[in-house]
PDB file of C-alpha atoms in Angstrom:
ATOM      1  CA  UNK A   1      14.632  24.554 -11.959  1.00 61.00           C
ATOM      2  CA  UNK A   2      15.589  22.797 -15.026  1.00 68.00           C
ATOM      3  CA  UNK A   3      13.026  20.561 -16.537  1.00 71.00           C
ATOM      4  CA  UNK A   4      15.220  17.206 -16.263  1.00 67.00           C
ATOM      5  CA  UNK A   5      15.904  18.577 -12.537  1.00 61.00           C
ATOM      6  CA  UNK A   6      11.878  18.336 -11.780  1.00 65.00           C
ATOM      7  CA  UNK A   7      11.606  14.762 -14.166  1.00 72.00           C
ATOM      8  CA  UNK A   8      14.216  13.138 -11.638  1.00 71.00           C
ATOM      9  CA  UNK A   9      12.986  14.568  -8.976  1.00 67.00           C
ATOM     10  CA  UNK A  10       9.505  13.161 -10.325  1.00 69.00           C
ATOM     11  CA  UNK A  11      10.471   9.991 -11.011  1.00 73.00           C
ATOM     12  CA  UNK A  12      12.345  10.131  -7.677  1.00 74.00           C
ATOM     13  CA  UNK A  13       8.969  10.115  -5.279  1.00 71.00           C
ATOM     14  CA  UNK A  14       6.801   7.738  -7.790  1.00 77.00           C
ATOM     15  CA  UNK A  15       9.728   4.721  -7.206  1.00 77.00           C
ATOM     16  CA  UNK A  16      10.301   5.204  -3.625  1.00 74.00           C
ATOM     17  CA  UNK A  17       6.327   5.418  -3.446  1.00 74.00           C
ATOM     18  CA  UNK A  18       6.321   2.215  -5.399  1.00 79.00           C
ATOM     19  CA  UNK A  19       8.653   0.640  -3.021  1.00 80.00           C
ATOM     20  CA  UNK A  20       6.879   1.914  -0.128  1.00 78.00           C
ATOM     21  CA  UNK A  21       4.104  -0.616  -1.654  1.00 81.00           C
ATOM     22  CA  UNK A  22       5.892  -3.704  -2.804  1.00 84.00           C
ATOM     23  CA  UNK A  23       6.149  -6.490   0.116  1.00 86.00           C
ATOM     24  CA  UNK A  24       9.479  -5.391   2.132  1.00 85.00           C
ATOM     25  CA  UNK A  25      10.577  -6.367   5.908  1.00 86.00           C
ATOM     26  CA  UNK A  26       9.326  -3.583   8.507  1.00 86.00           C
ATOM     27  CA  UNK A  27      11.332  -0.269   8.083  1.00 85.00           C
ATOM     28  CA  UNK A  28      13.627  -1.232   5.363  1.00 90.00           C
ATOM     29  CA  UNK A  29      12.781   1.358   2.891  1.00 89.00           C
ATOM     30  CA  UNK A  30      14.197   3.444   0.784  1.00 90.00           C
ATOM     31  CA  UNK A  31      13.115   7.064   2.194  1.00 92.00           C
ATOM     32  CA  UNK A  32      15.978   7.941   4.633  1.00 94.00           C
ATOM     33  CA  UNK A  33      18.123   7.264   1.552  1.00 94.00           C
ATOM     34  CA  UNK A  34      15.797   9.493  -0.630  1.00 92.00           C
ATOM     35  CA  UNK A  35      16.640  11.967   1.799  1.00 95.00           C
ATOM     36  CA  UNK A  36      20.184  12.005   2.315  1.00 96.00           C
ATOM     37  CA  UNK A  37      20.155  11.658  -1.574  1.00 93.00           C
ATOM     38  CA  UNK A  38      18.227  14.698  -2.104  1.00 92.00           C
ATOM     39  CA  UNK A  39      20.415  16.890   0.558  1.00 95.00           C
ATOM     40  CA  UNK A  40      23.237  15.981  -0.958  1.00 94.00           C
ATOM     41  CA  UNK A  41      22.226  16.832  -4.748  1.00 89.00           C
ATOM     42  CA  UNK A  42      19.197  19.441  -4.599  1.00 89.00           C
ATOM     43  CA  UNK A  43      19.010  22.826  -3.818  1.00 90.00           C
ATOM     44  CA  UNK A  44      18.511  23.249  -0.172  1.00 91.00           C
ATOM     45  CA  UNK A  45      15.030  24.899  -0.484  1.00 91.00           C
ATOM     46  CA  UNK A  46      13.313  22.193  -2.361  1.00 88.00           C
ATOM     47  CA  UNK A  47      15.652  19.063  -1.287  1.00 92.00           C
ATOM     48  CA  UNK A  48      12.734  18.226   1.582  1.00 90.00           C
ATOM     49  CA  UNK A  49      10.518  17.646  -1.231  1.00 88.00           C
ATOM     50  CA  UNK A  50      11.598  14.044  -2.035  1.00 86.00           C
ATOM     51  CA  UNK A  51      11.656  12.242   0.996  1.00 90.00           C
ATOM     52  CA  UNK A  52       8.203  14.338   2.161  1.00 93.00           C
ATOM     53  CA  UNK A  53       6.526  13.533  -1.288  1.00 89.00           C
ATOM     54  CA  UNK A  54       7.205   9.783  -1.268  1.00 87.00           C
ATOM     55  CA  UNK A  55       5.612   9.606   1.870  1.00 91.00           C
ATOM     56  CA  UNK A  56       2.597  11.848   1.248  1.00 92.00           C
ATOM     57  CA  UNK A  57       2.360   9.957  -2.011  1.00 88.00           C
ATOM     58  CA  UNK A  58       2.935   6.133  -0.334  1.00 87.00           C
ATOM     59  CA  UNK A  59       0.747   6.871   2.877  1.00 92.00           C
ATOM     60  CA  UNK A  60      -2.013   8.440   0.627  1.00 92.00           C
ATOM     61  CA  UNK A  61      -2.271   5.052  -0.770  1.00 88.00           C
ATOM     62  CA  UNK A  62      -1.631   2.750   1.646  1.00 88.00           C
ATOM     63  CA  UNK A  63      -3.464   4.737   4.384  1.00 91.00           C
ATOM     64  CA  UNK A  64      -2.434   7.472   7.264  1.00 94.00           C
ATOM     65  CA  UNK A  65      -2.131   6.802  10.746  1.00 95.00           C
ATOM     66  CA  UNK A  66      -1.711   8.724  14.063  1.00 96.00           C
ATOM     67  CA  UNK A  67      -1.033  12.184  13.998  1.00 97.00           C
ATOM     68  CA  UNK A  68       1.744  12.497  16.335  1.00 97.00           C
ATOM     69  CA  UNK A  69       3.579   9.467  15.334  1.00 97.00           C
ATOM     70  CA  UNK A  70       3.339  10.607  11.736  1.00 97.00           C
ATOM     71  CA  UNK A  71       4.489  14.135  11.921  1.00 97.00           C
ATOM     72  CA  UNK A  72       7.863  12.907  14.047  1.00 98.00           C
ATOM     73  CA  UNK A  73       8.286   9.874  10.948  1.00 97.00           C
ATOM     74  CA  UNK A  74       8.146  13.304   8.458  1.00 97.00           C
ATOM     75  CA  UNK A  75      10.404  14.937  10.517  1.00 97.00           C
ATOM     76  CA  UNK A  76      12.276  11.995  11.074  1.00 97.00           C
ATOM     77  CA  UNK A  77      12.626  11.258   7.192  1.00 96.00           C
ATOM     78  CA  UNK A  78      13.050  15.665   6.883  1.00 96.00           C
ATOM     79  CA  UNK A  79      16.109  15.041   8.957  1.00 97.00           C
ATOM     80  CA  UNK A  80      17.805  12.493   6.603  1.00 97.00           C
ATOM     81  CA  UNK A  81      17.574  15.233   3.998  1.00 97.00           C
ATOM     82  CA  UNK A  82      19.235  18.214   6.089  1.00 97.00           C
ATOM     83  CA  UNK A  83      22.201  15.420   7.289  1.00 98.00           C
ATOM     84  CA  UNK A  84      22.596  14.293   3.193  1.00 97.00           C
ATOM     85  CA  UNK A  85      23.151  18.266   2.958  1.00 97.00           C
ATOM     86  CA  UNK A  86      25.606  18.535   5.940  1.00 97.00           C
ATOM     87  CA  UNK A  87      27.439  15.551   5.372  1.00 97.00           C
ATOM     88  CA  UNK A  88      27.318  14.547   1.587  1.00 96.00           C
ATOM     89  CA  UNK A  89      26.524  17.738  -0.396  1.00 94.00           C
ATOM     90  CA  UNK A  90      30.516  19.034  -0.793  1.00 94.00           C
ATOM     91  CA  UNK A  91      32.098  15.555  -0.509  1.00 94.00           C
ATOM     92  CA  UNK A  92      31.321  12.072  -0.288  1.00 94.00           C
ATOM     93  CA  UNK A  93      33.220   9.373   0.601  1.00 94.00           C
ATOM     94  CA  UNK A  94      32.860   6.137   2.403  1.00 94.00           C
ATOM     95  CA  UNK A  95      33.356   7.537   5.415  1.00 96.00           C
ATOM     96  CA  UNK A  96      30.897  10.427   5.058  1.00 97.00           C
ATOM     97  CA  UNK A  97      28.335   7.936   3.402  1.00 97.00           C
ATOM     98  CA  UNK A  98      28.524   5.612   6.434  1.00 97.00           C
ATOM     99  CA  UNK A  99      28.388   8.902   8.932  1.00 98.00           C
ATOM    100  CA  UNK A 100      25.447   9.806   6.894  1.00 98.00           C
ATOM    101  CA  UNK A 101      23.401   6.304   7.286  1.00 98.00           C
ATOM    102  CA  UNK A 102      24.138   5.826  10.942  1.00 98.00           C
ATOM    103  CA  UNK A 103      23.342   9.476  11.426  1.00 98.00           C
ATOM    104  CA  UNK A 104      20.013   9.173   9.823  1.00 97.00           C
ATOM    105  CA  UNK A 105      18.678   6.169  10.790  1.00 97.00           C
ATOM    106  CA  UNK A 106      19.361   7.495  14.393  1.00 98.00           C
ATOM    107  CA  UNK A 107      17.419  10.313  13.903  1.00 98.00           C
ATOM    108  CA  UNK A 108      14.858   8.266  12.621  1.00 97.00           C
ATOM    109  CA  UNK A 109      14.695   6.263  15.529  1.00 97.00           C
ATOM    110  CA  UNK A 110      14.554   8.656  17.994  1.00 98.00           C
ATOM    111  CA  UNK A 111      11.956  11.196  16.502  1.00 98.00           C
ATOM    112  CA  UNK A 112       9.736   8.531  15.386  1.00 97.00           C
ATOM    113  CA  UNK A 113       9.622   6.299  18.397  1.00 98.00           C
ATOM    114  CA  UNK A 114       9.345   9.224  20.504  1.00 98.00           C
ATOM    115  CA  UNK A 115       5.969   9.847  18.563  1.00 98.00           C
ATOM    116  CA  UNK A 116       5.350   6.446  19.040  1.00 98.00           C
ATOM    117  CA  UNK A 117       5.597   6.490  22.888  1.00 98.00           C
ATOM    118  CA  UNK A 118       3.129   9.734  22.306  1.00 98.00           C
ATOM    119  CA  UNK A 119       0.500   7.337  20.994  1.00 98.00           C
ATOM    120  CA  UNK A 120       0.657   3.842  22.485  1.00 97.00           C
ATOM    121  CA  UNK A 121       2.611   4.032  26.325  1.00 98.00           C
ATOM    122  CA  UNK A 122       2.312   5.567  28.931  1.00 98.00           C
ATOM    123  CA  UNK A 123       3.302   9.049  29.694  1.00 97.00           C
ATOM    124  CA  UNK A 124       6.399   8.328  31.713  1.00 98.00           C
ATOM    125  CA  UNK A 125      10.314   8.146  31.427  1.00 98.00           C
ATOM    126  CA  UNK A 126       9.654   4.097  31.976  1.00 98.00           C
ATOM    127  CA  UNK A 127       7.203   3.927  28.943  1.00 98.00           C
ATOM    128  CA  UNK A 128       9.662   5.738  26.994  1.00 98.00           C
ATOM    129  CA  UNK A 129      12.504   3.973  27.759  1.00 98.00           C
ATOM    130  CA  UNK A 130      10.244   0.785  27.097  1.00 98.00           C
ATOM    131  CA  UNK A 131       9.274   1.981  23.644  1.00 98.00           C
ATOM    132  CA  UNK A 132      12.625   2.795  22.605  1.00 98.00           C
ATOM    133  CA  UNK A 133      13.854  -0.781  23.826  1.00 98.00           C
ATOM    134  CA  UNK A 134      10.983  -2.639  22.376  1.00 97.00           C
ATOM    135  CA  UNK A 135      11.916  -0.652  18.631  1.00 97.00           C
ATOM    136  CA  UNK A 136      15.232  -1.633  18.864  1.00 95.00           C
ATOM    137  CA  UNK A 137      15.168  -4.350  15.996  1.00 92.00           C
ATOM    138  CA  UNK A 138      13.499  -2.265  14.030  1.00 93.00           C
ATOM    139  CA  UNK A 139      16.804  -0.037  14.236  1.00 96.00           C
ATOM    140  CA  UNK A 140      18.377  -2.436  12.460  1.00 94.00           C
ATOM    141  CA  UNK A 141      16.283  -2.666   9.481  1.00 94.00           C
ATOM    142  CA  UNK A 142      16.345   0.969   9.487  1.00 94.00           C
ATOM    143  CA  UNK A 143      20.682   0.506   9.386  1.00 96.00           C
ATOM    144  CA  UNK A 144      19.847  -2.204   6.520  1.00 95.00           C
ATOM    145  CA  UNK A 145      17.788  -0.674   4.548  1.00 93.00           C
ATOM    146  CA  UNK A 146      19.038   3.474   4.340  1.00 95.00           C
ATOM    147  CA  UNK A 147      23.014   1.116   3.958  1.00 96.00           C
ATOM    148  CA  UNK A 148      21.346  -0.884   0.845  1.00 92.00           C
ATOM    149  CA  UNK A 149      19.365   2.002  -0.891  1.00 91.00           C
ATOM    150  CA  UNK A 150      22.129   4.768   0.117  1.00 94.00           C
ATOM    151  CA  UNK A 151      24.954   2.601  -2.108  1.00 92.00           C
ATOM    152  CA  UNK A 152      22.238   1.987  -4.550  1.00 87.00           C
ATOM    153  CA  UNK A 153      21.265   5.650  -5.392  1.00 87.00           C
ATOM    154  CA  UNK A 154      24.456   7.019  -5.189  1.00 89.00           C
ATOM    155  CA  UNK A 155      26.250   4.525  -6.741  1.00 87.00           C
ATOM    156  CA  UNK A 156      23.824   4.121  -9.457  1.00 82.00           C
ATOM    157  CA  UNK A 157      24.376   8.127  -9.857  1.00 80.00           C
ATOM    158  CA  UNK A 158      28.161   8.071 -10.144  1.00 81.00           C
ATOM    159  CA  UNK A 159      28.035   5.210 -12.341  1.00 81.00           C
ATOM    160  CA  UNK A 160      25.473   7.130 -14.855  1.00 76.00           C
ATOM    161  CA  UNK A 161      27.349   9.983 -14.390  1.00 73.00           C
ATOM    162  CA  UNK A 162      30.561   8.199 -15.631  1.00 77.00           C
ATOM    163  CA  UNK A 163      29.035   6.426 -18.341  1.00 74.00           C
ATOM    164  CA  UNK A 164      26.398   9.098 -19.856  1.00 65.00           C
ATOM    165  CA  UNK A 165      28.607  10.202 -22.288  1.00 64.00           C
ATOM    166  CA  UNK A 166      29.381   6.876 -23.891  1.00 67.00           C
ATOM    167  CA  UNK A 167      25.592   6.404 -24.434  1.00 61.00           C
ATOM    168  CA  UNK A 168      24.961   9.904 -26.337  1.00 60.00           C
ATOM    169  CA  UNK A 169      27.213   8.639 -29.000  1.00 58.00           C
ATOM    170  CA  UNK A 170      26.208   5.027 -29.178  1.00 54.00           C
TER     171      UNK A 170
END
């Protein structure tokens, strides 16, 4: 892997850490958009490593929590990088970039609320349906927040990537 490679990559987890940190509504974050960033740009054996790092690197600092609700919230936030691959790593487009989102925030909601219901209800099709209703506004920060920080990363890439060479000769 090229050296700049591992700097973004890098600088990747320390900012989304850092945002994991600042004040922010509940669940709008910018780690399901880490992830479908990463699938779309990284090689597939390593592109796991940003969304898993700023999370291991956030929670380390701001504390873990149950076991079973935080290895479905990994595997929730794992997901968003394997859909960034499927959906975004030949072609992107609006279309594709909105599939992407609503795609991963899903995913999100469902593996981490069923981890959720694993913890804190009871052990019935009723308490799961009743966790999954009671997280339902959370799905929309979820929406809100991998919609904000997926235009911002990959529009803030294209727009580098378009204006690079301008600033080499400046």
């Amino acid at each position: 892997m090229p050296r700049s490679q591992l700097t973004t990559i890098v600088l990747l987890i320390l900012l989304v850490a850092a945002a994991r940190l600042l004040p922010h509504p509940m669940n709008i974050t910018p780690v399901g958009a880490l992830g479908l960033f990463a699938g779309a740009m990284l090689p597939a054996r390593i592109m796991w490593l940003l969304p898993i790092g700023a999370l291991l690197l956030g929670d380390s600092l701001i504390g873990f929590y149950a076991l079973p609700i935080l290895l479905m919230v990994y595997l929730g936030f794992a997901a968003s990088a394997l859909i960034g691959r499927a959906l975004l790593a030949h072609r992107r487009t609006p279309c594709r970039l909105g599939a992407a989102v609503l795609a991963s925030a899903s995913v999100f909601f469902l593996l981490s609320n069923f981890g959720a219901w694993l913890v804190l209800y009871p052990p019935t099709l009723a308490g799961l349906l009743q966790c999954y209703v009671n997280a339902l506004p959370f799905f929309g920060n979820s929406l809100l927040g991998d919609t904000f920080y997926t235009l911002l990363m990959f529009g803030g890439y294209e727009w580098i990537s378009r204006h690079q060479d301008s600033w080499r000769y400046a």
